[in-house]
PDB file of C-alpha atoms in Angstrom:
ATOM      1  CA  ARG J 514       2.365  25.176  -8.480  1.00  0.00           C
ATOM      2  CA  HIS J 515       1.480  25.054  -4.802  1.00  0.00           C
ATOM      3  CA  PRO J 516       4.555  26.298  -2.878  1.00  0.00           C
ATOM      4  CA  ARG J 517       2.824  25.907   0.500  1.00  0.00           C
ATOM      5  CA  CYS J 518       2.113  22.238  -0.175  1.00  0.00           C
ATOM      6  CA  GLU J 519       4.171  19.886   1.988  1.00  0.00           C
ATOM      7  CA  MET J 520       4.686  16.300   0.838  1.00  0.00           C
ATOM      8  CA  ILE J 521       4.994  13.665   3.567  1.00  0.00           C
ATOM      9  CA  GLY J 522       5.982  10.048   2.944  1.00  0.00           C
ATOM     10  CA  LEU J 523       4.735   7.432   5.413  1.00  0.00           C
ATOM     11  CA  GLU J 524       5.182   3.703   5.953  1.00  0.00           C
ATOM     12  CA  TYR J 525       2.915   1.488   8.020  1.00  0.00           C
ATOM     13  CA  GLY J 526       4.029   1.671  11.636  1.00  0.00           C
ATOM     14  CA  GLU J 527       5.422   5.208  11.421  1.00  0.00           C
ATOM     15  CA  PRO J 528       3.794   7.889  13.593  1.00  0.00           C
ATOM     16  CA  PHE J 529       1.434  10.265  11.809  1.00  0.00           C
ATOM     17  CA  PRO J 530       2.397  13.975  12.116  1.00  0.00           C
ATOM     18  CA  TRP J 531      -0.812  15.212  13.753  1.00  0.00           C
ATOM     19  CA  ASP J 532       0.883  18.496  14.659  1.00  0.00           C
ATOM     20  CA  LEU J 533       1.049  19.420  10.951  1.00  0.00           C
ATOM     21  CA  VAL J 534      -2.696  19.055  10.316  1.00  0.00           C
ATOM     22  CA  GLN J 535      -4.133  20.939  13.272  1.00  0.00           C
ATOM     23  CA  PRO J 536      -6.899  23.467  12.396  1.00  0.00           C
ATOM     24  CA  PHE J 537      -5.819  27.045  11.851  1.00  0.00           C
ATOM     25  CA  GLY J 538      -6.310  28.839  15.151  1.00  0.00           C
ATOM     26  CA  GLY J 539      -7.917  25.747  16.652  1.00  0.00           C
ATOM     27  CA  VAL J 540     -11.358  27.346  16.169  1.00  0.00           C
ATOM     28  CA  VAL J 541     -14.197  25.123  17.331  1.00  0.00           C
ATOM     29  CA  GLY J 542     -17.925  25.791  17.127  1.00  0.00           C
ATOM     30  CA  SER J 543     -20.903  24.200  18.848  1.00  0.00           C
ATOM     31  CA  GLY J 544     -24.090  23.099  17.159  1.00  0.00           C
ATOM     32  CA  PRO J 545     -27.630  22.684  18.499  1.00  0.00           C
ATOM     33  CA  SER J 546     -26.771  19.230  19.812  1.00  0.00           C
ATOM     34  CA  GLY J 547     -24.066  20.740  21.981  1.00  0.00           C
ATOM     35  CA  ASN J 548     -21.311  18.685  20.323  1.00  0.00           C
ATOM     36  CA  SER J 549     -18.201  20.571  19.239  1.00  0.00           C
ATOM     37  CA  ALA J 550     -17.197  20.744  15.587  1.00  0.00           C
ATOM     38  CA  ILE J 551     -14.381  22.413  13.691  1.00  0.00           C
ATOM     39  CA  ASN J 552     -15.357  25.333  11.488  1.00  0.00           C
ATOM     40  CA  GLU J 553     -14.780  24.369   7.851  1.00  0.00           C
ATOM     41  CA  ALA J 554     -12.823  27.573   7.185  1.00  0.00           C
ATOM     42  CA  CYS J 555     -10.288  26.596   9.857  1.00  0.00           C
ATOM     43  CA  LYS J 556      -9.531  23.143   8.470  1.00  0.00           C
ATOM     44  CA  GLN J 557      -6.334  22.322   6.606  1.00  0.00           C
ATOM     45  CA  THR J 558      -6.458  20.518   3.260  1.00  0.00           C
ATOM     46  CA  VAL J 559      -4.976  17.009   3.394  1.00  0.00           C
ATOM     47  CA  VAL J 560      -4.662  14.675   0.406  1.00  0.00           C
ATOM     48  CA  MET J 561      -3.832  11.090   1.389  1.00  0.00           C
ATOM     49  CA  VAL J 562      -2.893   8.774  -1.482  1.00  0.00           C
ATOM     50  CA  ASP J 563      -2.250   5.019  -1.487  1.00  0.00           C
ATOM     51  CA  PHE J 564      -2.249   4.863   2.311  1.00  0.00           C
ATOM     52  CA  SER J 565      -4.508   4.788   5.353  1.00  0.00           C
ATOM     53  CA  LEU J 566      -3.965   5.196   9.071  1.00  0.00           C
ATOM     54  CA  GLN J 567      -4.110   2.310  11.517  1.00  0.00           C
ATOM     55  CA  PRO J 568      -6.181   1.844  13.569  1.00  0.00           C
ATOM     56  CA  PHE J 569      -8.953   3.083  11.274  1.00  0.00           C
ATOM     57  CA  GLU J 570     -10.358   5.286  14.031  1.00  0.00           C
ATOM     58  CA  ASP J 571      -7.448   7.601  13.166  1.00  0.00           C
ATOM     59  CA  MET J 572      -8.814   7.958   9.614  1.00  0.00           C
ATOM     60  CA  ILE J 573     -12.153   9.043  11.059  1.00  0.00           C
ATOM     61  CA  ARG J 574     -10.363  11.517  13.321  1.00  0.00           C
ATOM     62  CA  LEU J 575      -8.415  12.901  10.340  1.00  0.00           C
ATOM     63  CA  ALA J 576     -11.574  13.205   8.211  1.00  0.00           C
ATOM     64  CA  LYS J 577     -13.303  15.191  10.942  1.00  0.00           C
ATOM     65  CA  MET J 578     -10.468  17.623  11.673  1.00  0.00           C
ATOM     66  CA  THR J 579      -9.306  18.339   8.075  1.00  0.00           C
ATOM     67  CA  LYS J 580     -10.578  18.759   4.528  1.00  0.00           C
ATOM     68  CA  LEU J 581      -9.479  15.221   3.681  1.00  0.00           C
ATOM     69  CA  THR J 582      -9.250  13.880   0.149  1.00  0.00           C
ATOM     70  CA  TRP J 583      -8.546  10.162   0.405  1.00  0.00           C
ATOM     71  CA  ILE J 584      -7.500   8.158  -2.665  1.00  0.00           C
ATOM     72  CA  ASP J 585      -6.772   4.488  -2.021  1.00  0.00           C
ATOM     73  CA  HIS J 586      -7.124   1.040  -3.556  1.00  0.00           C
ATOM     74  CA  HIS J 587      -6.116  -1.236  -0.691  1.00  0.00           C
ATOM     75  CA  LYS J 588      -8.663  -3.947   0.030  1.00  0.00           C
ATOM     76  CA  THR J 589      -8.155  -3.958   3.805  1.00  0.00           C
ATOM     77  CA  ALA J 590      -8.565  -0.174   4.092  1.00  0.00           C
ATOM     78  CA  ILE J 591     -11.757  -0.144   2.019  1.00  0.00           C
ATOM     79  CA  GLU J 592     -13.244  -2.916   4.148  1.00  0.00           C
ATOM     80  CA  GLU J 593     -12.465  -0.838   7.246  1.00  0.00           C
ATOM     81  CA  ARG J 594     -14.090   2.198   5.595  1.00  0.00           C
ATOM     82  CA  ASN J 595     -17.270   0.239   4.918  1.00  0.00           C
ATOM     83  CA  ARG J 596     -17.497  -0.869   8.539  1.00  0.00           C
ATOM     84  CA  ALA J 597     -16.868   2.673   9.787  1.00  0.00           C
ATOM     85  CA  MET J 598     -19.442   4.211   7.449  1.00  0.00           C
ATOM     86  CA  ALA J 599     -22.111   1.857   8.767  1.00  0.00           C
ATOM     87  CA  VAL J 600     -21.933   3.420  12.233  1.00  0.00           C
ATOM     88  CA  ASN J 601     -20.314   6.823  11.666  1.00  0.00           C
ATOM     89  CA  SER J 602     -21.544   8.078   8.319  1.00  0.00           C
ATOM     90  CA  PHE J 603     -21.281  11.861   8.572  1.00  0.00           C
ATOM     91  CA  VAL J 604     -19.093  14.728   9.706  1.00  0.00           C
ATOM     92  CA  ARG J 605     -20.981  17.627  11.298  1.00  0.00           C
ATOM     93  CA  GLU J 606     -19.629  21.035  10.395  1.00  0.00           C
ATOM     94  CA  ALA J 607     -19.637  23.908  12.867  1.00  0.00           C
ATOM     95  CA  PRO J 608     -22.001  26.893  12.593  1.00  0.00           C
ATOM     96  CA  PRO J 609     -22.762  29.334  11.121  1.00  0.00           C
ATOM     97  CA  MET J 610     -22.940  26.990   8.101  1.00  0.00           C
ATOM     98  CA  GLU J 611     -23.752  23.813  10.006  1.00  0.00           C
ATOM     99  CA  SER J 612     -24.278  20.842   7.745  1.00  0.00           C
ATOM    100  CA  PHE J 613     -23.722  17.122   7.525  1.00  0.00           C
ATOM    101  CA  ILE J 614     -21.393  15.709   4.861  1.00  0.00           C
ATOM    102  CA  PRO J 615     -20.374  12.090   4.124  1.00  0.00           C
ATOM    103  CA  LEU J 616     -17.323  11.055   6.118  1.00  0.00           C
ATOM    104  CA  PHE J 617     -15.115  10.353   3.091  1.00  0.00           C
ATOM    105  CA  ALA J 618     -16.929  12.463   0.496  1.00  0.00           C
ATOM    106  CA  ARG J 619     -13.726  13.742  -1.115  1.00  0.00           C
ATOM    107  CA  GLY J 620     -11.570  11.309  -3.072  1.00  0.00           C
ATOM    108  CA  VAL J 621     -12.112   7.791  -4.356  1.00  0.00           C
ATOM    109  CA  GLN J 622     -11.525   4.360  -2.837  1.00  0.00           C
ATOM    110  CA  GLU J 623     -11.706   1.480  -5.290  1.00  0.00           C
ATOM    111  CA  VAL J 624     -10.122  -1.967  -5.606  1.00  0.00           C
ATOM    112  CA  GLY J 625      -8.706  -2.981  -8.993  1.00  0.00           C
ATOM    113  CA  GLN J 626      -7.232   0.374 -10.030  1.00  0.00           C
ATOM    114  CA  ALA J 627      -3.818   1.575  -8.868  1.00  0.00           C
ATOM    115  CA  ALA J 628      -3.593   4.687  -6.719  1.00  0.00           C
ATOM    116  CA  CYS J 629      -1.846   6.651  -9.487  1.00  0.00           C
ATOM    117  CA  GLU J 630      -4.668   5.728 -11.896  1.00  0.00           C
ATOM    118  CA  LEU J 631      -7.341   6.701  -9.382  1.00  0.00           C
ATOM    119  CA  THR J 632      -5.550   9.978  -8.643  1.00  0.00           C
ATOM    120  CA  PHE J 633      -5.357  10.943 -12.317  1.00  0.00           C
ATOM    121  CA  ARG J 634      -8.995   9.989 -12.846  1.00  0.00           C
ATOM    122  CA  TYR J 635     -10.101  12.013  -9.815  1.00  0.00           C
ATOM    123  CA  LEU J 636      -8.022  15.131 -10.512  1.00  0.00           C
ATOM    124  CA  CYS J 637      -8.334  15.103 -14.314  1.00  0.00           C
ATOM    125  CA  PRO J 638     -11.845  13.802 -15.105  1.00  0.00           C
ATOM    126  CA  GLY J 639     -12.479  13.256 -18.787  1.00  0.00           C
ATOM    127  CA  MET J 640      -8.804  13.497 -19.764  1.00  0.00           C
ATOM    128  CA  GLU J 641      -7.010  10.616 -21.472  1.00  0.00           C
ATOM    129  CA  MET J 642      -4.684   8.861 -19.031  1.00  0.00           C
ATOM    130  CA  PRO J 643      -0.983   9.161 -19.993  1.00  0.00           C
ATOM    131  CA  VAL J 644       0.646   5.879 -21.047  1.00  0.00           C
ATOM    132  CA  ALA J 645       3.241   6.260 -18.276  1.00  0.00           C
ATOM    133  CA  VAL J 646       0.559   6.481 -15.581  1.00  0.00           C
ATOM    134  CA  ARG J 647      -1.242   3.470 -17.015  1.00  0.00           C
ATOM    135  CA  LEU J 648       1.926   1.348 -17.164  1.00  0.00           C
ATOM    136  CA  LEU J 649       2.937   2.251 -13.611  1.00  0.00           C
ATOM    137  CA  GLY J 650      -0.571   1.555 -12.393  1.00  0.00           C
ATOM    138  CA  ARG J 651      -0.866  -1.840 -14.039  1.00  0.00           C
ATOM    139  CA  TYR J 652       2.338  -2.952 -12.303  1.00  0.00           C
ATOM    140  CA  ASP J 653       1.010  -1.834  -8.929  1.00  0.00           C
ATOM    141  CA  VAL J 654      -1.994  -4.163  -9.244  1.00  0.00           C
ATOM    142  CA  TRP J 655       0.169  -6.847 -10.882  1.00  0.00           C
ATOM    143  CA  ASP J 656      -1.612  -6.767 -14.232  1.00  0.00           C
ATOM    144  CA  ILE J 657       1.437  -7.724 -16.294  1.00  0.00           C
ATOM    145  CA  GLN J 658       0.028  -9.501 -19.360  1.00  0.00           C
ATOM    146  CA  ASN J 659       1.501  -6.636 -21.376  1.00  0.00           C
ATOM    147  CA  ALA J 660       5.295  -7.154 -21.380  1.00  0.00           C
ATOM    148  CA  ALA J 661       5.799  -3.390 -21.459  1.00  0.00           C
ATOM    149  CA  VAL J 662       4.418  -3.095 -17.908  1.00  0.00           C
ATOM    150  CA  LEU J 663       7.360  -4.863 -16.242  1.00  0.00           C
ATOM    151  CA  ALA J 664       9.916  -3.370 -18.611  1.00  0.00           C
ATOM    152  CA  PHE J 665       8.671   0.162 -17.956  1.00  0.00           C
ATOM    153  CA  GLN J 666       8.722  -0.420 -14.188  1.00  0.00           C
ATOM    154  CA  TYR J 667      12.364  -1.508 -14.196  1.00  0.00           C
ATOM    155  CA  GLY J 668      13.316   1.184 -16.676  1.00  0.00           C
ATOM    156  CA  MET J 669      11.855   3.800 -14.333  1.00  0.00           C
ATOM    157  CA  ARG J 670      13.843   2.350 -11.446  1.00  0.00           C
ATOM    158  CA  ALA J 671      17.003   2.731 -13.515  1.00  0.00           C
ATOM    159  CA  GLN J 672      16.161   6.425 -13.994  1.00  0.00           C
ATOM    160  CA  GLY J 673      16.793   7.080 -10.301  1.00  0.00           C
ATOM    161  CA  GLU J 674      14.534   9.096  -8.031  1.00  0.00           C
ATOM    162  CA  TRP J 675      12.418  11.891  -9.465  1.00  0.00           C
ATOM    163  CA  HIS J 676      11.304  14.446  -6.955  1.00  0.00           C
ATOM    164  CA  PRO J 677       7.512  14.935  -6.978  1.00  0.00           C
ATOM    165  CA  SER J 678       7.985  18.692  -7.383  1.00  0.00           C
ATOM    166  CA  ASP J 679      10.039  18.318 -10.607  1.00  0.00           C
ATOM    167  CA  LEU J 680       7.121  19.237 -12.856  1.00  0.00           C
ATOM    168  CA  THR J 681       9.293  19.524 -15.980  1.00  0.00           C
ATOM    169  CA  ALA J 682      10.444  15.897 -15.755  1.00  0.00           C
ATOM    170  CA  TRP J 683       6.956  14.578 -15.092  1.00  0.00           C
ATOM    171  CA  GLN J 684       5.452  16.633 -17.912  1.00  0.00           C
ATOM    172  CA  MET J 685       7.985  15.173 -20.345  1.00  0.00           C
ATOM    173  CA  LEU J 686       7.188  11.660 -19.146  1.00  0.00           C
ATOM    174  CA  PHE J 687       3.461  12.201 -19.608  1.00  0.00           C
ATOM    175  CA  ASP J 688       3.645  13.941 -22.981  1.00  0.00           C
ATOM    176  CA  ASP J 689       6.614  12.379 -24.843  1.00  0.00           C
ATOM    177  CA  PRO J 690       5.932   8.876 -26.290  1.00  0.00           C
ATOM    178  CA  GLY J 691       9.586   8.600 -27.317  1.00  0.00           C
ATOM    179  CA  MET J 692      10.705   8.951 -23.717  1.00  0.00           C
ATOM    180  CA  VAL J 693       8.366   6.145 -22.665  1.00  0.00           C
ATOM    181  CA  ARG J 694       9.737   3.889 -25.445  1.00  0.00           C
ATOM    182  CA  ASP J 695      13.331   4.579 -24.349  1.00  0.00           C
ATOM    183  CA  ILE J 696      12.496   3.702 -20.741  1.00  0.00           C
ATOM    184  CA  ILE J 697      10.843   0.432 -21.831  1.00  0.00           C
ATOM    185  CA  GLU J 698      13.903  -0.511 -23.916  1.00  0.00           C
ATOM    186  CA  LYS J 699      16.255   0.175 -21.013  1.00  0.00           C
ATOM    187  CA  GLY J 700      13.971  -1.691 -18.625  1.00  0.00           C
ATOM    188  CA  SER J 701      13.996  -4.850 -20.759  1.00  0.00           C
ATOM    189  CA  ALA J 702      17.751  -5.206 -20.248  1.00  0.00           C
ATOM    190  CA  VAL J 703      17.467  -4.456 -16.529  1.00  0.00           C
ATOM    191  CA  LEU J 704      14.707  -7.061 -16.238  1.00  0.00           C
ATOM    192  CA  ASP J 705      16.871  -9.841 -17.694  1.00  0.00           C
ATOM    193  CA  TYR J 706      19.613  -9.037 -15.189  1.00  0.00           C
ATOM    194  CA  GLU J 707      17.145  -8.873 -12.291  1.00  0.00           C
ATOM    195  CA  ARG J 708      15.709 -12.312 -13.078  1.00  0.00           C
ATOM    196  CA  ALA J 709      19.166 -13.899 -13.030  1.00  0.00           C
ATOM    197  CA  GLN J 710      20.186 -12.124  -9.812  1.00  0.00           C
ATOM    198  CA  SER J 711      16.953 -13.016  -8.015  1.00  0.00           C
ATOM    199  CA  ALA J 712      17.281 -16.698  -8.905  1.00  0.00           C
ATOM    200  CA  ALA J 713      20.861 -16.783  -7.596  1.00  0.00           C
ATOM    201  CA  TYR J 714      19.913 -14.939  -4.398  1.00  0.00           C
ATOM    202  CA  MET J 715      17.026 -17.270  -3.607  1.00  0.00           C
ATOM    203  CA  ARG J 716      19.160 -20.372  -4.206  1.00  0.00           C
ATOM    204  CA  GLU J 717      21.682 -19.105  -1.664  1.00  0.00           C
ATOM    205  CA  PHE J 718      19.509 -17.420   0.972  1.00  0.00           C
ATOM    206  CA  GLY J 719      15.906 -18.634   0.613  1.00  0.00           C
ATOM    207  CA  PHE J 720      14.367 -20.878   3.292  1.00  0.00           C
ATOM    208  CA  VAL J 721      10.988 -22.211   4.422  1.00  0.00           C
ATOM    209  CA  GLY J 722       9.477 -20.511   7.463  1.00  0.00           C
ATOM    210  CA  ASP J 723       6.233 -20.324   9.408  1.00  0.00           C
ATOM    211  CA  ILE J 724       4.458 -17.000   9.926  1.00  0.00           C
ATOM    212  CA  LEU J 725       2.872 -16.941  13.387  1.00  0.00           C
ATOM    213  CA  PRO J 726      -0.074 -14.492  13.545  1.00  0.00           C
ATOM    214  CA  PRO J 727      -0.695 -12.985  16.997  1.00  0.00           C
ATOM    215  CA  LYS J 728      -3.488 -14.465  19.131  1.00  0.00           C
ATOM    216  CA  SER J 729      -3.644 -17.495  16.848  1.00  0.00           C
ATOM    217  CA  MET J 730      -2.391 -21.075  16.927  1.00  0.00           C
ATOM    218  CA  LEU J 731      -2.043 -21.113  13.144  1.00  0.00           C
ATOM    219  CA  LYS J 732       1.251 -21.502  11.324  1.00  0.00           C
ATOM    220  CA  ILE J 733       1.242 -20.096   7.799  1.00  0.00           C
ATOM    221  CA  THR J 734       4.072 -21.581   5.737  1.00  0.00           C
ATOM    222  CA  ALA J 735       5.985 -19.360   3.306  1.00  0.00           C
ATOM    223  CA  LEU J 736       9.179 -19.253   1.295  1.00  0.00           C
ATOM    224  CA  CYS J 737      11.214 -16.588   3.112  1.00  0.00           C
ATOM    225  CA  VAL J 738      14.282 -14.490   2.424  1.00  0.00           C
ATOM    226  CA  ASN J 739      16.100 -11.812   4.427  1.00  0.00           C
ATOM    227  CA  LEU J 740      15.836  -9.026   1.855  1.00  0.00           C
ATOM    228  CA  GLY J 741      14.491  -5.514   2.265  1.00  0.00           C
ATOM    229  CA  ARG J 742      13.223  -4.726  -1.215  1.00  0.00           C
ATOM    230  CA  VAL J 743      11.251  -7.591  -2.712  1.00  0.00           C
ATOM    231  CA  SER J 744       8.733  -8.005  -5.485  1.00  0.00           C
ATOM    232  CA  SER J 745       7.152 -10.968  -7.189  1.00  0.00           C
ATOM    233  CA  MET J 746      10.216 -10.923  -9.444  1.00  0.00           C
ATOM    234  CA  THR J 747      12.346 -11.826  -6.410  1.00  0.00           C
ATOM    235  CA  PHE J 748      10.565 -15.158  -6.166  1.00  0.00           C
ATOM    236  CA  SER J 749      10.021 -15.829  -9.880  1.00  0.00           C
ATOM    237  CA  SER J 750      12.410 -18.815  -9.870  1.00  0.00           C
ATOM    238  CA  ALA J 751      10.629 -20.565  -6.964  1.00  0.00           C
ATOM    239  CA  ASP J 752       8.838 -23.895  -7.253  1.00  0.00           C
ATOM    240  CA  PRO J 753       5.329 -23.209  -8.633  1.00  0.00           C
ATOM    241  CA  SER J 754       3.813 -25.215  -5.757  1.00  0.00           C
ATOM    242  CA  VAL J 755       4.838 -22.449  -3.334  1.00  0.00           C
ATOM    243  CA  LEU J 756       1.798 -20.285  -2.544  1.00  0.00           C
ATOM    244  CA  LEU J 757       3.184 -17.561  -0.260  1.00  0.00           C
ATOM    245  CA  PHE J 758       6.436 -15.592  -0.192  1.00  0.00           C
ATOM    246  CA  CYS J 759       7.877 -13.437   2.575  1.00  0.00           C
ATOM    247  CA  GLY J 760      10.725 -10.926   2.483  1.00  0.00           C
ATOM    248  CA  TYR J 761      11.928  -9.105   5.583  1.00  0.00           C
ATOM    249  CA  ALA J 762      14.728  -6.765   6.654  1.00  0.00           C
ATOM    250  CA  GLN J 763      15.703  -4.672   9.659  1.00  0.00           C
ATOM    251  CA  LEU J 764      15.051  -0.929   9.542  1.00  0.00           C
ATOM    252  CA  PRO J 765      17.521   1.643  10.922  1.00  0.00           C
ATOM    253  CA  ASP J 766      15.368   2.043  14.051  1.00  0.00           C
ATOM    254  CA  GLY J 767      15.663  -1.670  14.859  1.00  0.00           C
ATOM    255  CA  ARG J 768      12.193  -2.731  13.733  1.00  0.00           C
ATOM    256  CA  TRP J 769      11.560  -5.177  10.889  1.00  0.00           C
ATOM    257  CA  ARG J 770       9.770  -4.448   7.625  1.00  0.00           C
ATOM    258  CA  VAL J 771       7.913  -7.502   6.304  1.00  0.00           C
ATOM    259  CA  SER J 772       6.558  -7.925   2.757  1.00  0.00           C
ATOM    260  CA  LEU J 773       4.170 -10.700   1.705  1.00  0.00           C
ATOM    261  CA  ARG J 774       3.477 -11.856  -1.865  1.00  0.00           C
ATOM    262  CA  ARG J 775       1.344 -14.664  -3.245  1.00  0.00           C
ATOM    263  CA  THR J 776       1.743 -16.588  -6.475  1.00  0.00           C
ATOM    264  CA  ASP J 777      -0.630 -16.477  -9.437  1.00  0.00           C
ATOM    265  CA  GLY J 778      -3.614 -18.716  -8.779  1.00  0.00           C
ATOM    266  CA  SER J 779      -3.071 -18.764  -5.013  1.00  0.00           C
ATOM    267  CA  THR J 780      -6.049 -17.956  -2.767  1.00  0.00           C
ATOM    268  CA  VAL J 781      -3.872 -16.688   0.074  1.00  0.00           C
ATOM    269  CA  ASP J 782      -5.018 -13.272   1.355  1.00  0.00           C
ATOM    270  CA  CYS J 783      -1.801 -11.401   2.121  1.00  0.00           C
ATOM    271  CA  GLY J 784      -3.785  -8.361   3.254  1.00  0.00           C
ATOM    272  CA  ALA J 785      -5.588 -10.345   5.947  1.00  0.00           C
ATOM    273  CA  ILE J 786      -2.317 -11.733   7.291  1.00  0.00           C
ATOM    274  CA  ALA J 787      -0.673  -8.293   7.328  1.00  0.00           C
ATOM    275  CA  LYS J 788      -3.719  -6.756   9.012  1.00  0.00           C
ATOM    276  CA  ALA J 789      -3.347  -9.217  11.906  1.00  0.00           C
ATOM    277  CA  PHE J 790       0.057  -7.617  12.536  1.00  0.00           C
ATOM    278  CA  GLY J 791      -1.217  -4.029  12.235  1.00  0.00           C
ATOM    279  CA  GLY J 792      -0.312  -3.623   8.560  1.00  0.00           C
ATOM    280  CA  GLY J 793      -2.380  -3.908   5.418  1.00  0.00           C
ATOM    281  CA  GLY J 794      -2.437  -4.057   1.653  1.00  0.00           C
ATOM    282  CA  HIS J 795      -3.924  -6.189  -1.080  1.00  0.00           C
ATOM    283  CA  ALA J 796      -4.909  -9.832  -1.252  1.00  0.00           C
ATOM    284  CA  GLY J 797      -1.916 -10.460  -3.518  1.00  0.00           C
ATOM    285  CA  ALA J 798       0.662  -8.241  -1.822  1.00  0.00           C
ATOM    286  CA  ALA J 799       0.794  -6.646   1.610  1.00  0.00           C
ATOM    287  CA  GLY J 800       3.134  -5.758   4.447  1.00  0.00           C
ATOM    288  CA  PHE J 801       3.617  -4.809   8.067  1.00  0.00           C
ATOM    289  CA  VAL J 802       6.282  -3.601  10.493  1.00  0.00           C
ATOM    290  CA  ALA J 803       7.276  -5.719  13.516  1.00  0.00           C
ATOM    291  CA  ASP J 804       9.318  -4.915  16.613  1.00  0.00           C
ATOM    292  CA  ASP J 805      11.159  -8.256  16.501  1.00  0.00           C
ATOM    293  CA  LEU J 806      11.274 -11.588  14.671  1.00  0.00           C
ATOM    294  CA  ASP J 807       8.893 -13.453  16.969  1.00  0.00           C
ATOM    295  CA  TRP J 808       6.309 -13.487  14.155  1.00  0.00           C
ATOM    296  CA  MET J 809       8.393 -16.000  12.174  1.00  0.00           C
ATOM    297  CA  GLN J 810       9.784 -19.465  12.900  1.00  0.00           C
ATOM    298  CA  ARG J 811      12.245 -21.171  10.627  1.00  0.00           C
ATOM    299  CA  VAL J 812      11.170 -24.648   9.535  1.00  0.00           C
ATOM    300  CA  ASP J 813      13.690 -27.328  10.438  1.00  0.00           C
ATOM    301  CA  ALA J 814      15.663 -28.423   7.402  1.00  0.00           C
ATOM    302  CA  GLY J 815      14.794 -32.048   8.140  1.00  0.00           C
ATOM    303  CA  GLU J 816      11.061 -31.371   7.865  1.00  0.00           C
ATOM    304  CA  MET J 817       9.752 -31.759   4.339  1.00  0.00           C
ATOM    305  CA  ALA J 818       8.008 -28.595   3.204  1.00  0.00           C
ATOM    306  CA  ASP J 819       5.552 -30.532   1.034  1.00  0.00           C
ATOM    307  CA  THR J 820       4.124 -32.323   4.093  1.00  0.00           C
ATOM    308  CA  ARG J 821       3.028 -29.052   5.672  1.00  0.00           C
ATOM    309  CA  PRO J 822      -0.496 -27.647   5.137  1.00  0.00           C
ATOM    310  CA  ALA J 823      -0.530 -25.048   2.373  1.00  0.00           C
ATOM    311  CA  PRO J 824      -1.956 -21.647   3.346  1.00  0.00           C
ATOM    312  CA  THR J 825      -5.518 -21.065   2.168  1.00  0.00           C
ATOM    313  CA  ALA J 826      -7.985 -18.193   1.987  1.00  0.00           C
ATOM    314  CA  ALA J 827     -10.002 -19.731   4.837  1.00  0.00           C
ATOM    315  CA  MET J 828      -6.876 -19.896   6.977  1.00  0.00           C
ATOM    316  CA  CYS J 829      -6.210 -16.190   6.358  1.00  0.00           C
ATOM    317  CA  LYS J 830      -9.772 -15.271   7.342  1.00  0.00           C
ATOM    318  CA  GLU J 831      -9.360 -17.242  10.560  1.00  0.00           C
ATOM    319  CA  VAL J 832      -6.258 -15.192  11.371  1.00  0.00           C
ATOM    320  CA  VAL J 833      -8.226 -11.939  11.603  1.00  0.00           C
ATOM    321  CA  ALA J 834     -11.546 -13.350  12.814  1.00  0.00           C
TER     322      ALA J 834
END
């Protein structure tokens, strides 16, 4: 529908393509205060979903130089927004229509709803949310009391990748209840297989390790595994006393992608830990990218894991204090 729209996927730690969002013609005006501002007509439209730039000063820069719509549900990003708004609340537009608008006026940032749910609510106000969007969203915030949530997630994975521009496929998914039922049925079988495979993988390759936040003497103990794509399902066979899980794998550029997950009932703040490493996310699941493996230390096999202090919410707050 929008042939000039360019979709850009980003991970934490990847450089942001500032060259693609520069104002048209680079036109800058000057207001009565003498400060420069970009004319609204020259700004490009940017929609950022389920992501924020680090450091957060880059989000402020992006909001000032573009027509930014920001839709996000990550706890760490929203906390950063609140701090930024307290000292930098408005964007001044250039003359001749000089005005002051809230820094992140476009979009919605809210914890508890998935980004796909927030996006549908923002773009389609008053419309009933498709079942597919709701099921995908509930998985993203780990609201899995409904068995269909996990089954639909794994059924969608078995479908392979759907390009965002394939409007026909997405329209069928949103409008055809039979298609959703078929995906759930397929996902149930995939889920049984995944549980068995994850348990076997963790028995063979799982180990206890300490996460070592920078500029801190703390050691945060976790059950670790060298695996690139992890979810809470990966660790579902673990001892229930384990409070924090960590999966990591090397990227093609030599850096390491790290994913953190906590168990149900745990007070560990994964987002706070990830933020200490320049990443972010939710209290229950978060991640970061590291240049090396110095952030982690394997616990000696002779040291009993149950004698080590369990990670707590207070410990996580101390990490980023």
